mmCIF file of C-alpha atoms in Angstrom:
data_model
loop_
_atom_site.group_PDB
_atom_site.id
_atom_site.type_symbol
_atom_site.label_atom_id
_atom_site.label_comp_id
_atom_site.label_asym_id
_atom_site.label_seq_id
_atom_site.Cartn_x
_atom_site.Cartn_y
_atom_site.Cartn_z
ATOM 1 C CA MET A 1 135.686 124.287 104.091
ATOM 2 C CA GLU A 2 132.206 123.744 102.883
ATOM 3 C CA TRP A 3 130.703 121.964 99.666
ATOM 4 C CA GLN A 4 127.662 123.116 98.087
ATOM 5 C CA PRO A 5 125.459 120.224 97.008
ATOM 6 C CA ILE A 6 123.398 121.971 94.261
ATOM 7 C CA SER A 7 123.186 119.324 91.669
ATOM 8 C CA ASP A 8 120.523 116.732 90.941
ATOM 9 C CA GLN A 9 123.049 114.006 91.620
ATOM 10 C CA SER A 10 124.038 115.573 94.796
ATOM 11 C CA ARG A 11 120.422 115.918 96.092
ATOM 12 C CA ILE A 12 119.874 112.194 95.527
ATOM 13 C CA THR A 13 122.969 111.362 97.153
ATOM 14 C CA LEU A 14 121.962 113.394 100.305
ATOM 15 C CA ILE A 15 118.736 111.392 100.278
ATOM 16 C CA ASP A 16 120.384 107.927 99.798
ATOM 17 C CA ILE A 17 122.646 108.846 102.889
ATOM 18 C CA LEU A 18 119.578 109.764 104.987
ATOM 19 C CA ARG A 19 117.968 106.577 103.914
ATOM 20 C CA GLY A 20 120.752 104.603 104.822
ATOM 21 C CA VAL A 21 120.983 106.097 108.285
ATOM 22 C CA ALA A 22 117.394 105.746 108.948
ATOM 23 C CA VAL A 23 117.193 102.015 107.894
ATOM 24 C CA PHE A 24 119.923 101.079 110.316
ATOM 25 C CA GLY A 25 118.390 103.216 113.023
ATOM 26 C CA ILE A 26 115.129 101.435 112.672
ATOM 27 C CA PHE A 27 117.056 98.075 113.102
ATOM 28 C CA PHE A 28 118.010 99.017 116.638
ATOM 29 C CA VAL A 29 114.363 99.357 117.444
ATOM 30 C CA ASN A 30 113.121 96.245 115.623
ATOM 31 C CA ILE A 31 115.863 93.951 117.037
ATOM 32 C CA VAL A 32 114.307 94.109 120.582
ATOM 33 C CA MET A 33 110.997 92.497 119.141
ATOM 34 C CA MET A 34 112.697 90.168 116.633
ATOM 35 C CA SER A 35 114.827 88.768 119.300
ATOM 36 C CA SER A 36 112.472 88.480 122.169
ATOM 37 C CA PRO A 37 108.710 88.362 123.092
ATOM 38 C CA ASP A 38 108.947 92.092 123.843
ATOM 39 C CA LEU A 39 106.476 92.679 120.797
ATOM 40 C CA PHE A 40 103.525 91.299 122.886
ATOM 41 C CA TYR A 41 104.122 93.721 125.698
ATOM 42 C CA GLN A 42 104.672 96.810 123.640
ATOM 43 C CA ARG A 43 101.593 96.070 121.507
ATOM 44 C CA ALA A 44 99.554 95.777 124.911
ATOM 45 C CA GLY A 45 100.962 99.120 126.009
ATOM 46 C CA VAL A 46 102.803 97.467 129.044
ATOM 47 C CA LEU A 47 106.380 96.708 130.049
ATOM 48 C CA PRO A 48 107.494 93.423 131.115
ATOM 49 C CA GLU A 49 109.667 92.721 134.335
ATOM 50 C CA GLU A 50 113.204 92.928 133.150
ATOM 51 C CA SER A 51 116.951 93.129 134.254
ATOM 52 C CA SER A 52 118.666 96.458 134.992
ATOM 53 C CA ILE A 53 120.683 95.878 131.773
ATOM 54 C CA ASN A 54 117.467 95.608 129.792
ATOM 55 C CA TYR A 55 115.907 98.329 131.569
ATOM 56 C CA ALA A 56 118.608 100.930 130.718
ATOM 57 C CA VAL A 57 119.016 99.595 127.199
ATOM 58 C CA ARG A 58 115.141 100.094 126.532
ATOM 59 C CA LEU A 59 115.300 103.534 128.009
ATOM 60 C CA MET A 60 118.112 104.710 125.563
ATOM 61 C CA ILE A 61 116.385 103.036 122.718
ATOM 62 C CA ASP A 62 113.141 104.625 123.514
ATOM 63 C CA MET A 63 114.670 108.127 124.034
ATOM 64 C CA PHE A 64 116.822 108.087 120.883
ATOM 65 C CA PHE A 65 115.631 105.532 118.353
ATOM 66 C CA THR A 66 111.892 104.472 118.903
ATOM 67 C CA GLY A 67 109.555 106.567 116.739
ATOM 68 C CA LYS A 68 112.486 108.699 115.485
ATOM 69 C CA PHE A 69 113.501 106.705 112.140
ATOM 70 C CA TYR A 70 110.366 105.570 110.779
ATOM 71 C CA PRO A 71 109.518 109.237 110.614
ATOM 72 C CA ILE A 72 112.585 109.742 108.679
ATOM 73 C CA LEU A 73 111.767 107.010 106.130
ATOM 74 C CA SER A 74 108.186 108.445 105.780
ATOM 75 C CA PHE A 75 109.461 111.769 105.114
ATOM 76 C CA LEU A 76 111.988 110.629 102.619
ATOM 77 C CA PHE A 77 109.106 108.480 100.924
ATOM 78 C CA GLY A 78 107.236 111.569 100.418
ATOM 79 C CA PHE A 79 110.148 113.558 99.052
ATOM 80 C CA GLY A 80 110.893 110.380 96.733
ATOM 81 C CA PHE A 81 107.319 110.330 95.593
ATOM 82 C CA PHE A 82 107.572 114.048 94.396
ATOM 83 C CA ILE A 83 110.980 113.064 92.536
ATOM 84 C CA PHE A 84 109.522 110.116 91.113
ATOM 85 C CA MET A 85 106.188 111.789 89.783
ATOM 86 C CA GLN A 86 108.186 114.706 88.509
ATOM 87 C CA ARG A 87 110.713 112.903 86.577
ATOM 88 C CA ALA A 88 108.071 110.579 84.995
ATOM 89 C CA GLU A 89 105.858 113.486 84.062
ATOM 90 C CA VAL A 90 108.931 115.306 82.230
ATOM 91 C CA ARG A 91 109.231 112.033 80.229
ATOM 92 C CA GLY A 92 105.724 112.268 79.193
ATOM 93 C CA ILE A 93 104.406 109.193 81.092
ATOM 94 C CA ARG A 94 101.117 108.742 82.469
ATOM 95 C CA VAL A 95 102.257 109.134 86.162
ATOM 96 C CA TYR A 96 99.268 108.075 87.980
ATOM 97 C CA PRO A 97 99.087 104.639 86.454
ATOM 98 C CA LEU A 98 102.561 104.033 86.843
ATOM 99 C CA PHE A 99 102.922 105.172 90.536
ATOM 100 C CA MET A 100 99.757 103.050 91.412
ATOM 101 C CA ARG A 101 101.617 99.926 89.835
ATOM 102 C CA ARG A 102 104.741 100.775 91.860
ATOM 103 C CA MET A 103 102.581 100.919 95.010
ATOM 104 C CA LEU A 104 100.699 97.707 94.365
ATOM 105 C CA LEU A 105 103.979 95.934 93.788
ATOM 106 C CA LEU A 106 105.481 97.335 97.066
ATOM 107 C CA LEU A 107 102.273 96.200 98.761
ATOM 108 C CA ALA A 108 102.724 92.689 97.563
ATOM 109 C CA LEU A 109 106.334 92.620 98.642
ATOM 110 C CA GLY A 110 105.358 94.205 102.114
ATOM 111 C CA VAL A 111 102.606 91.445 102.658
ATOM 112 C CA LEU A 112 105.185 88.762 101.910
ATOM 113 C CA HIS A 113 107.441 90.239 104.187
ATOM 114 C CA LEU A 114 104.857 90.574 106.778
ATOM 115 C CA LEU A 115 103.466 87.172 106.412
ATOM 116 C CA LEU A 116 106.747 85.220 106.027
ATOM 117 C CA LEU A 117 109.520 87.102 108.108
ATOM 118 C CA TRP A 118 108.489 90.028 110.242
ATOM 119 C CA SER A 119 105.202 91.127 111.641
ATOM 120 C CA GLY A 120 106.373 94.643 112.110
ATOM 121 C CA ASP A 121 106.695 95.176 108.355
ATOM 122 C CA VAL A 122 106.400 98.890 107.236
ATOM 123 C CA LEU A 123 106.551 98.463 103.452
ATOM 124 C CA HIS A 124 102.692 97.407 103.005
ATOM 125 C CA THR A 125 101.770 100.566 105.227
ATOM 126 C CA TYR A 126 104.049 102.877 102.859
ATOM 127 C CA ALA A 127 102.247 101.340 99.768
ATOM 128 C CA LEU A 128 98.763 101.890 101.169
ATOM 129 C CA LEU A 129 99.487 105.525 102.123
ATOM 130 C CA GLY A 130 101.444 106.078 99.094
ATOM 131 C CA LEU A 131 98.102 105.561 97.062
ATOM 132 C CA VAL A 132 96.644 108.240 99.283
ATOM 133 C CA LEU A 133 99.543 110.478 98.927
ATOM 134 C CA MET A 134 98.815 110.766 94.971
ATOM 135 C CA MET A 135 95.825 113.129 95.853
ATOM 136 C CA PHE A 136 98.271 115.705 96.710
ATOM 137 C CA TYR A 137 100.427 115.712 93.736
ATOM 138 C CA ARG A 138 98.677 118.537 92.060
ATOM 139 C CA ARG A 139 98.159 120.340 95.298
ATOM 140 C CA ARG A 140 100.068 123.446 96.401
ATOM 141 C CA ALA A 141 103.079 122.837 98.765
ATOM 142 C CA LYS A 142 101.686 124.890 101.454
ATOM 143 C CA THR A 143 98.498 122.824 101.216
ATOM 144 C CA ALA A 144 100.423 119.736 102.089
ATOM 145 C CA PHE A 145 102.431 121.490 104.907
ATOM 146 C CA ARG A 146 99.072 122.502 106.461
ATOM 147 C CA TRP A 147 97.756 119.068 106.144
ATOM 148 C CA ALA A 148 100.700 117.693 107.793
ATOM 149 C CA VAL A 149 100.576 120.122 110.862
ATOM 150 C CA TRP A 150 96.935 119.711 111.307
ATOM 151 C CA ILE A 151 97.068 115.774 111.279
ATOM 152 C CA LEU A 152 99.681 115.769 113.964
ATOM 153 C CA VAL A 153 97.923 118.393 116.051
ATOM 154 C CA LEU A 154 94.729 116.307 115.974
ATOM 155 C CA TYR A 155 96.522 113.029 116.436
ATOM 156 C CA PHE A 156 98.388 114.030 119.544
ATOM 157 C CA SER A 157 95.441 115.865 120.877
ATOM 158 C CA LEU A 158 93.452 112.556 120.512
ATOM 159 C CA PHE A 159 96.151 110.647 121.977
ATOM 160 C CA SER A 160 96.132 113.002 125.062
ATOM 161 C CA LEU A 161 92.326 112.078 125.685
ATOM 162 C CA ALA A 162 93.659 108.815 127.284
ATOM 163 C CA PHE A 163 94.554 110.675 130.298
ATOM 164 C CA LEU A 164 90.933 111.419 130.793
ATOM 165 C CA GLN A 165 89.683 107.813 131.642
ATOM 166 C CA PRO A 166 89.273 106.970 135.202
ATOM 167 C CA ALA A 167 92.206 105.707 137.184
ATOM 168 C CA ASP A 168 90.673 102.531 138.250
ATOM 169 C CA GLU A 169 89.577 101.727 134.721
ATOM 170 C CA ALA A 170 92.836 102.399 133.360
ATOM 171 C CA ALA A 171 94.524 100.214 136.253
ATOM 172 C CA ALA A 172 92.085 97.354 135.377
ATOM 173 C CA THR A 173 92.752 97.627 131.589
ATOM 174 C CA MET A 174 96.406 97.490 132.187
ATOM 175 C CA ALA A 175 96.526 94.459 134.376
ATOM 176 C CA ALA A 176 94.335 92.590 131.969
ATOM 177 C CA HIS A 177 96.748 93.510 129.078
ATOM 178 C CA TYR A 178 99.657 92.439 131.144
ATOM 179 C CA GLN A 179 98.178 89.024 131.893
ATOM 180 C CA GLN A 180 97.348 88.358 128.220
ATOM 181 C CA ALA A 181 100.859 89.694 127.009
ATOM 182 C CA SER A 182 102.757 87.483 129.510
ATOM 183 C CA ALA A 183 100.857 84.586 128.462
ATOM 184 C CA THR A 184 101.389 85.095 124.742
ATOM 185 C CA ALA A 185 105.008 85.909 125.432
ATOM 186 C CA ALA A 186 105.367 82.538 127.201
ATOM 187 C CA ALA A 187 103.789 80.620 124.435
ATOM 188 C CA SER A 188 105.959 82.713 121.744
ATOM 189 C CA THR A 189 109.208 81.832 123.686
ATOM 190 C CA ALA A 190 108.191 77.988 123.905
ATOM 191 C CA MET A 191 107.498 77.917 120.197
ATOM 192 C CA TYR A 192 110.538 79.635 118.982
ATOM 193 C CA GLN A 193 112.860 77.689 121.309
ATOM 194 C CA SER A 194 111.463 74.497 120.207
ATOM 195 C CA GLU A 195 112.528 72.409 117.441
ATOM 196 C CA GLY A 196 109.262 73.005 115.515
ATOM 197 C CA ASN A 197 109.223 73.407 111.785
ATOM 198 C CA TYR A 198 108.372 76.776 109.607
ATOM 199 C CA ALA A 199 104.841 75.793 109.159
ATOM 200 C CA GLU A 200 104.089 75.698 112.931
ATOM 201 C CA TRP A 201 105.751 79.083 113.345
ATOM 202 C CA PHE A 202 103.787 80.551 110.294
ATOM 203 C CA VAL A 203 100.641 79.529 111.966
ATOM 204 C CA PHE A 204 101.535 80.841 115.404
ATOM 205 C CA ARG A 205 102.948 84.063 113.952
ATOM 206 C CA LEU A 206 99.680 84.612 111.796
ATOM 207 C CA GLN A 207 97.442 84.166 114.856
ATOM 208 C CA ASN A 208 99.495 85.902 117.495
ATOM 209 C CA GLU A 209 101.564 88.578 115.723
ATOM 210 C CA VAL A 210 100.318 89.389 112.154
ATOM 211 C CA LEU A 211 96.598 89.493 112.430
ATOM 212 C CA PRO A 212 96.788 91.487 116.019
ATOM 213 C CA ASN A 213 99.481 93.784 114.418
ATOM 214 C CA LEU A 214 97.234 94.486 111.380
ATOM 215 C CA ALA A 215 94.181 95.292 113.672
ATOM 216 C CA MET A 216 96.011 98.039 115.416
ATOM 217 C CA GLU A 217 98.569 99.363 112.859
ATOM 218 C CA PHE A 218 96.161 102.096 111.830
ATOM 219 C CA ILE A 219 97.073 103.918 114.903
ATOM 220 C CA THR A 220 100.494 104.694 113.321
ATOM 221 C CA TYR A 221 98.966 105.910 110.060
ATOM 222 C CA PRO A 222 98.679 109.618 110.885
ATOM 223 C CA CYS A 223 102.128 110.226 111.888
ATOM 224 C CA ILE A 224 103.418 108.376 108.923
ATOM 225 C CA PHE A 225 101.135 110.136 106.441
ATOM 226 C CA ALA A 226 102.128 113.547 107.924
ATOM 227 C CA MET A 227 105.721 113.029 107.606
ATOM 228 C CA MET A 228 105.165 111.898 103.864
ATOM 229 C CA LEU A 229 103.462 115.209 103.470
ATOM 230 C CA PHE A 230 106.437 117.040 105.113
ATOM 231 C CA GLY A 231 108.844 115.110 102.785
ATOM 232 C CA PHE A 232 106.481 116.071 99.697
ATOM 233 C CA TYR A 233 106.717 119.539 100.745
ATOM 234 C CA PHE A 234 110.420 119.728 100.958
ATOM 235 C CA GLY A 235 110.523 118.209 97.495
ATOM 236 C CA LYS A 236 108.064 120.588 95.855
ATOM 237 C CA THR A 237 109.642 123.579 97.355
ATOM 238 C CA GLY A 238 113.129 122.593 96.190
ATOM 239 C CA VAL A 239 114.720 122.446 99.577
ATOM 240 C CA PHE A 240 117.084 119.646 98.942
ATOM 241 C CA ALA A 241 118.097 121.134 95.488
ATOM 242 C CA ASP A 242 119.871 123.873 96.933
ATOM 243 C CA VAL A 243 121.005 122.994 100.460
ATOM 244 C CA LEU A 244 123.502 126.065 100.635
ATOM 245 C CA ARG A 245 120.319 128.487 100.147
ATOM 246 C CA TYR A 246 118.430 126.692 102.826
ATOM 247 C CA ALA A 247 121.294 126.162 105.250
ATOM 248 C CA GLY A 248 119.686 128.743 107.670
ATOM 249 C CA LEU A 249 116.518 126.647 107.548
ATOM 250 C CA PHE A 250 118.437 123.327 108.557
ATOM 251 C CA ARG A 251 120.241 125.067 111.274
ATOM 252 C CA ALA A 252 116.905 126.411 112.760
ATOM 253 C CA LEU A 253 115.619 122.892 112.536
ATOM 254 C CA ARG A 254 118.774 121.439 114.223
ATOM 255 C CA LYS A 255 118.374 124.056 117.103
ATOM 256 C CA GLY A 256 114.813 124.218 117.503
ATOM 257 C CA CYS A 257 113.753 120.634 116.840
ATOM 258 C CA GLY A 258 116.812 119.315 118.836
ATOM 259 C CA ALA A 259 116.055 121.464 121.892
ATOM 260 C CA ILE A 260 112.229 120.466 121.913
ATOM 261 C CA GLY A 261 112.916 116.662 120.906
ATOM 262 C CA LEU A 262 115.713 116.281 123.471
ATOM 263 C CA THR A 263 113.588 118.029 126.159
ATOM 264 C CA LEU A 264 110.791 115.589 125.511
ATOM 265 C CA ALA A 265 112.995 112.640 125.531
ATOM 266 C CA GLY A 266 114.459 113.770 128.818
ATOM 267 C CA GLY A 267 110.787 114.008 129.977
ATOM 268 C CA LEU A 268 110.471 110.245 129.053
ATOM 269 C CA ALA A 269 113.394 109.395 131.282
ATOM 270 C CA VAL A 270 111.969 111.382 134.232
ATOM 271 C CA ILE A 271 108.750 109.420 133.962
ATOM 272 C CA ARG A 272 110.460 105.996 133.334
ATOM 273 C CA LEU A 273 112.816 106.551 136.263
ATOM 274 C CA ARG A 274 109.823 107.616 138.440
ATOM 275 C CA TRP A 275 111.414 110.899 139.321
ATOM 276 C CA ILE A 276 107.783 112.079 138.546
ATOM 277 C CA ASP A 277 105.234 109.386 139.240
ATOM 278 C CA LEU A 278 102.018 109.446 136.908
ATOM 279 C CA GLY A 279 100.708 106.446 138.557
ATOM 280 C CA VAL A 280 98.542 104.303 136.160
ATOM 281 C CA PHE A 281 99.011 107.076 133.601
ATOM 282 C CA SER A 282 102.835 106.587 133.380
ATOM 283 C CA LEU A 283 102.908 104.163 130.348
ATOM 284 C CA ILE A 284 100.464 106.595 128.576
ATOM 285 C CA GLY A 285 102.706 109.506 129.197
ATOM 286 C CA GLU A 286 105.826 107.507 128.238
ATOM 287 C CA SER A 287 104.174 106.516 124.836
ATOM 288 C CA LEU A 288 103.117 110.358 124.178
ATOM 289 C CA LEU A 289 106.544 111.272 124.828
ATOM 290 C CA ILE A 290 108.240 108.732 122.709
ATOM 291 C CA TYR A 291 106.284 109.617 119.564
ATOM 292 C CA LEU A 292 105.800 113.363 120.066
ATOM 293 C CA SER A 293 109.749 113.526 120.691
ATOM 294 C CA GLY A 294 110.084 111.379 117.693
ATOM 295 C CA ILE A 295 108.480 114.035 115.275
ATOM 296 C CA PHE A 296 111.047 116.714 116.569
ATOM 297 C CA LEU A 297 114.032 114.387 116.677
ATOM 298 C CA SER A 298 113.595 112.989 113.208
ATOM 299 C CA PHE A 299 113.859 116.655 111.945
ATOM 300 C CA PHE A 300 116.845 117.037 114.196
ATOM 301 C CA TYR A 301 118.515 114.148 112.874
ATOM 302 C CA ILE A 302 117.823 114.959 109.194
ATOM 303 C CA SER A 303 119.070 118.664 109.668
ATOM 304 C CA VAL A 304 122.320 117.190 111.507
ATOM 305 C CA VAL A 305 122.984 114.817 108.504
ATOM 306 C CA VAL A 306 122.252 117.670 105.909
ATOM 307 C CA LEU A 307 124.726 119.978 107.590
ATOM 308 C CA MET A 308 127.266 117.435 108.038
ATOM 309 C CA TYR A 309 126.974 116.752 104.409
ATOM 310 C CA ARG A 310 127.916 120.242 103.379
ATOM 311 C CA ARG A 311 131.416 119.728 104.724
ATOM 312 C CA PHE A 312 134.064 117.485 103.253
ATOM 313 C CA TYR A 313 134.669 115.901 106.638
ATOM 314 C CA GLY A 314 131.027 115.144 106.824
ATOM 315 C CA GLN A 315 130.898 113.711 103.566
ATOM 316 C CA LYS A 316 133.777 111.153 104.548
ATOM 317 C CA LEU A 317 131.933 110.025 107.530
ATOM 318 C CA LEU A 318 128.739 109.496 105.767
ATOM 319 C CA TYR A 319 129.920 107.827 102.608
ATOM 320 C CA PRO A 320 129.484 104.420 103.927
ATOM 321 C CA PHE A 321 125.739 104.984 104.279
ATOM 322 C CA LEU A 322 125.391 106.167 100.752
ATOM 323 C CA HIS A 323 125.442 102.717 99.256
ATOM 324 C CA ALA A 324 123.402 101.176 102.120
ATOM 325 C CA GLY A 325 120.779 103.753 101.279
ATOM 326 C CA GLN A 326 120.782 103.046 97.557
ATOM 327 C CA MET A 327 119.846 99.450 98.506
ATOM 328 C CA ALA A 328 117.901 100.345 101.680
ATOM 329 C CA MET A 329 114.946 97.772 100.784
ATOM 330 C CA THR A 330 117.608 95.194 100.179
ATOM 331 C CA ASN A 331 119.063 95.916 103.463
ATOM 332 C CA TYR A 332 115.774 96.310 105.475
ATOM 333 C CA LEU A 333 114.473 92.940 104.359
ATOM 334 C CA GLY A 334 117.940 91.464 104.772
ATOM 335 C CA GLN A 335 117.722 92.321 108.373
ATOM 336 C CA SER A 336 114.649 90.320 108.820
ATOM 337 C CA VAL A 337 116.167 87.273 106.990
ATOM 338 C CA ILE A 338 119.368 87.220 109.046
ATOM 339 C CA SER A 339 117.553 87.794 112.291
ATOM 340 C CA PHE A 340 114.669 85.406 111.767
ATOM 341 C CA ALA A 341 117.463 82.540 110.966
ATOM 342 C CA VAL A 342 119.301 83.553 114.106
ATOM 343 C CA PHE A 343 116.670 84.092 116.720
ATOM 344 C CA ALA A 344 114.020 81.699 115.509
ATOM 345 C CA GLY A 345 115.881 79.243 113.165
ATOM 346 C CA ALA A 346 119.017 78.780 115.421
ATOM 347 C CA GLY A 347 116.955 78.970 118.679
ATOM 348 C CA PHE A 348 118.497 82.125 120.198
ATOM 349 C CA TYR A 349 114.928 83.650 120.810
ATOM 350 C CA GLY A 350 114.696 85.297 124.084
ATOM 351 C CA LYS A 351 118.143 84.035 125.207
ATOM 352 C CA PHE A 352 120.106 87.342 124.867
ATOM 353 C CA ASP A 353 119.796 90.483 126.934
ATOM 354 C CA PHE A 354 119.171 93.563 125.094
ATOM 355 C CA LEU A 355 122.874 94.804 125.221
ATOM 356 C CA VAL A 356 123.966 91.644 123.319
ATOM 357 C CA CYS A 357 121.305 92.277 120.790
ATOM 358 C CA ILE A 358 122.614 95.755 120.317
ATOM 359 C CA MET A 359 126.073 94.304 119.539
ATOM 360 C CA TYR A 360 124.509 91.823 117.067
ATOM 361 C CA CYS A 361 122.886 94.767 115.503
ATOM 362 C CA LEU A 362 126.153 96.493 115.049
ATOM 363 C CA GLU A 363 127.816 93.397 113.579
ATOM 364 C CA VAL A 364 124.971 93.099 110.959
ATOM 365 C CA ILE A 365 125.030 96.642 110.203
ATOM 366 C CA LEU A 366 128.773 96.478 109.574
ATOM 367 C CA LEU A 367 128.224 93.459 107.366
ATOM 368 C CA GLN A 368 125.657 95.230 105.323
ATOM 369 C CA LEU A 369 127.620 98.346 104.983
ATOM 370 C CA ALA A 370 130.573 96.335 103.496
ATOM 371 C CA PHE A 371 128.273 94.248 101.336
ATOM 372 C CA SER A 372 126.482 97.375 100.022
ATOM 373 C CA ILE A 373 129.773 99.036 99.202
ATOM 374 C CA TRP A 374 130.848 95.850 97.381
ATOM 375 C CA TRP A 375 127.426 95.398 95.506
ATOM 376 C CA MET A 376 126.930 98.965 94.326
ATOM 377 C CA SER A 377 130.339 99.120 92.919
ATOM 378 C CA ARG A 378 129.398 96.446 90.503
ATOM 379 C CA PHE A 379 125.718 97.124 90.037
ATOM 380 C CA ARG A 380 123.256 99.859 89.475
ATOM 381 C CA PHE A 381 120.843 98.858 91.856
ATOM 382 C CA GLY A 382 120.370 96.555 94.918
ATOM 383 C CA PRO A 383 118.764 93.199 94.139
ATOM 384 C CA VAL A 384 115.293 93.833 95.619
ATOM 385 C CA GLU A 385 115.438 97.420 94.124
ATOM 386 C CA TRP A 386 116.128 96.011 90.642
ATOM 387 C CA VAL A 387 113.329 93.464 90.688
ATOM 388 C CA TRP A 388 110.945 96.261 91.813
ATOM 389 C CA ARG A 389 111.973 98.670 89.104
ATOM 390 C CA ARG A 390 111.804 96.101 86.367
ATOM 391 C CA LEU A 391 108.327 94.978 87.247
ATOM 392 C CA THR A 392 107.328 98.644 87.468
ATOM 393 C CA TYR A 393 108.839 99.940 84.285
ATOM 394 C CA GLY A 394 109.606 96.686 82.321
ATOM 395 C CA GLY A 395 112.410 96.555 79.859
ATOM 396 C CA LEU A 396 114.739 97.994 82.225
ATOM 397 C CA GLY A 397 117.949 96.509 80.752
ATOM 398 C CA SER A 398 120.932 95.360 82.439
ATOM 399 C CA TRP A 399 121.462 96.224 86.065
ATOM 400 C CA LYS A 400 125.439 96.096 85.786
ATOM 401 C CA LYS A 401 127.358 99.306 85.657
ATOM 402 C CA GLY A 402 128.907 100.342 82.414
ATOM 403 C CA THR A 403 126.241 98.555 80.356
ATOM 404 C CA PRO A 404 124.133 100.294 77.759
ATOM 405 C CA GLY A 405 120.299 100.315 77.778
ATOM 406 C CA HIS A 406 119.650 101.799 81.174
ATOM 407 C CA ARG A 407 116.590 103.541 81.887
ATOM 408 C CA ASN A 408 116.549 105.671 85.021
ATOM 409 C CA PHE A 409 113.618 107.131 86.629
#
């Protein structure tokens, strides 16, 4: 038996569920870098020597998680941008100044997160690209869709040019990057396993994690912005407003994007396991397949959740993610706080294999699911979301449920 989610509240519920799924999916990718010096190898485009367990877990994460859930959050950001602007405009509010203030607050929050806890912060990136996204609000939906497609085509075409460099030059570059990554990884392990203080960790992170990451993060901007435009397109065309009407579209996305994405992910496994050897270009091929498959699998995951949501059994299975998605920013930042305390503060950095880290992830996710359900049964917003809204709108009123004076945009 199917349920027809056509009301505005049902649409928002579905988006919150998707957001909850995405923020937990991202955690499985981040934990590898939060718990070990793997960040330095990934940033250098090389892989460290590792145990068979870590090798297998890394392959599974790269096939089904890496580059798959940030696109979903980017898509939802673009969708949320349209809803936010539309609602504010209906209320007669000057939408551009309001959204700009919202993004500047998000940028400040992201920078604090980046500097104090996690060098892989994505909030500041969304804030910067959100300011660019404002240029598309008055544009036609098809215009945003075309821009998104061409950005991705151009991006992956330029990415593929890496295969044209001479093999000996690529080998020399890779060797230099591996040596540098190994040295920084060793220094990182020594730093976080020592009984140092936070000030020492902060200086080390700033020099070896934060600033190098900022220097390279623009590489991810095209994919993120393209997915924002796709989300904006879905919002402006009303796809989520009547899922029953567009069920055929989601079935086509599930079938087509699933087939392409899983094939590309399978290609990653073929290269990683050396069933096909690309020599010095193996890691370039792997990176291309990870992020190209990520675009298709992100739409596959979205369509799977949407089609599940149309059925009663699917709603029951997805319900726990609803409240987690309503306070997704709180959960995202909470993952960083907990993980920094465990791996740096308690000295477990670099001491667990990836399988143990995955079990840790599951425990944190279960904890956050339970906390989200408890919190949202009592309050209107997550704690971080409430502060963000209050600073954006001012005079928000009480955040407790069942109290008057609530302004909901």
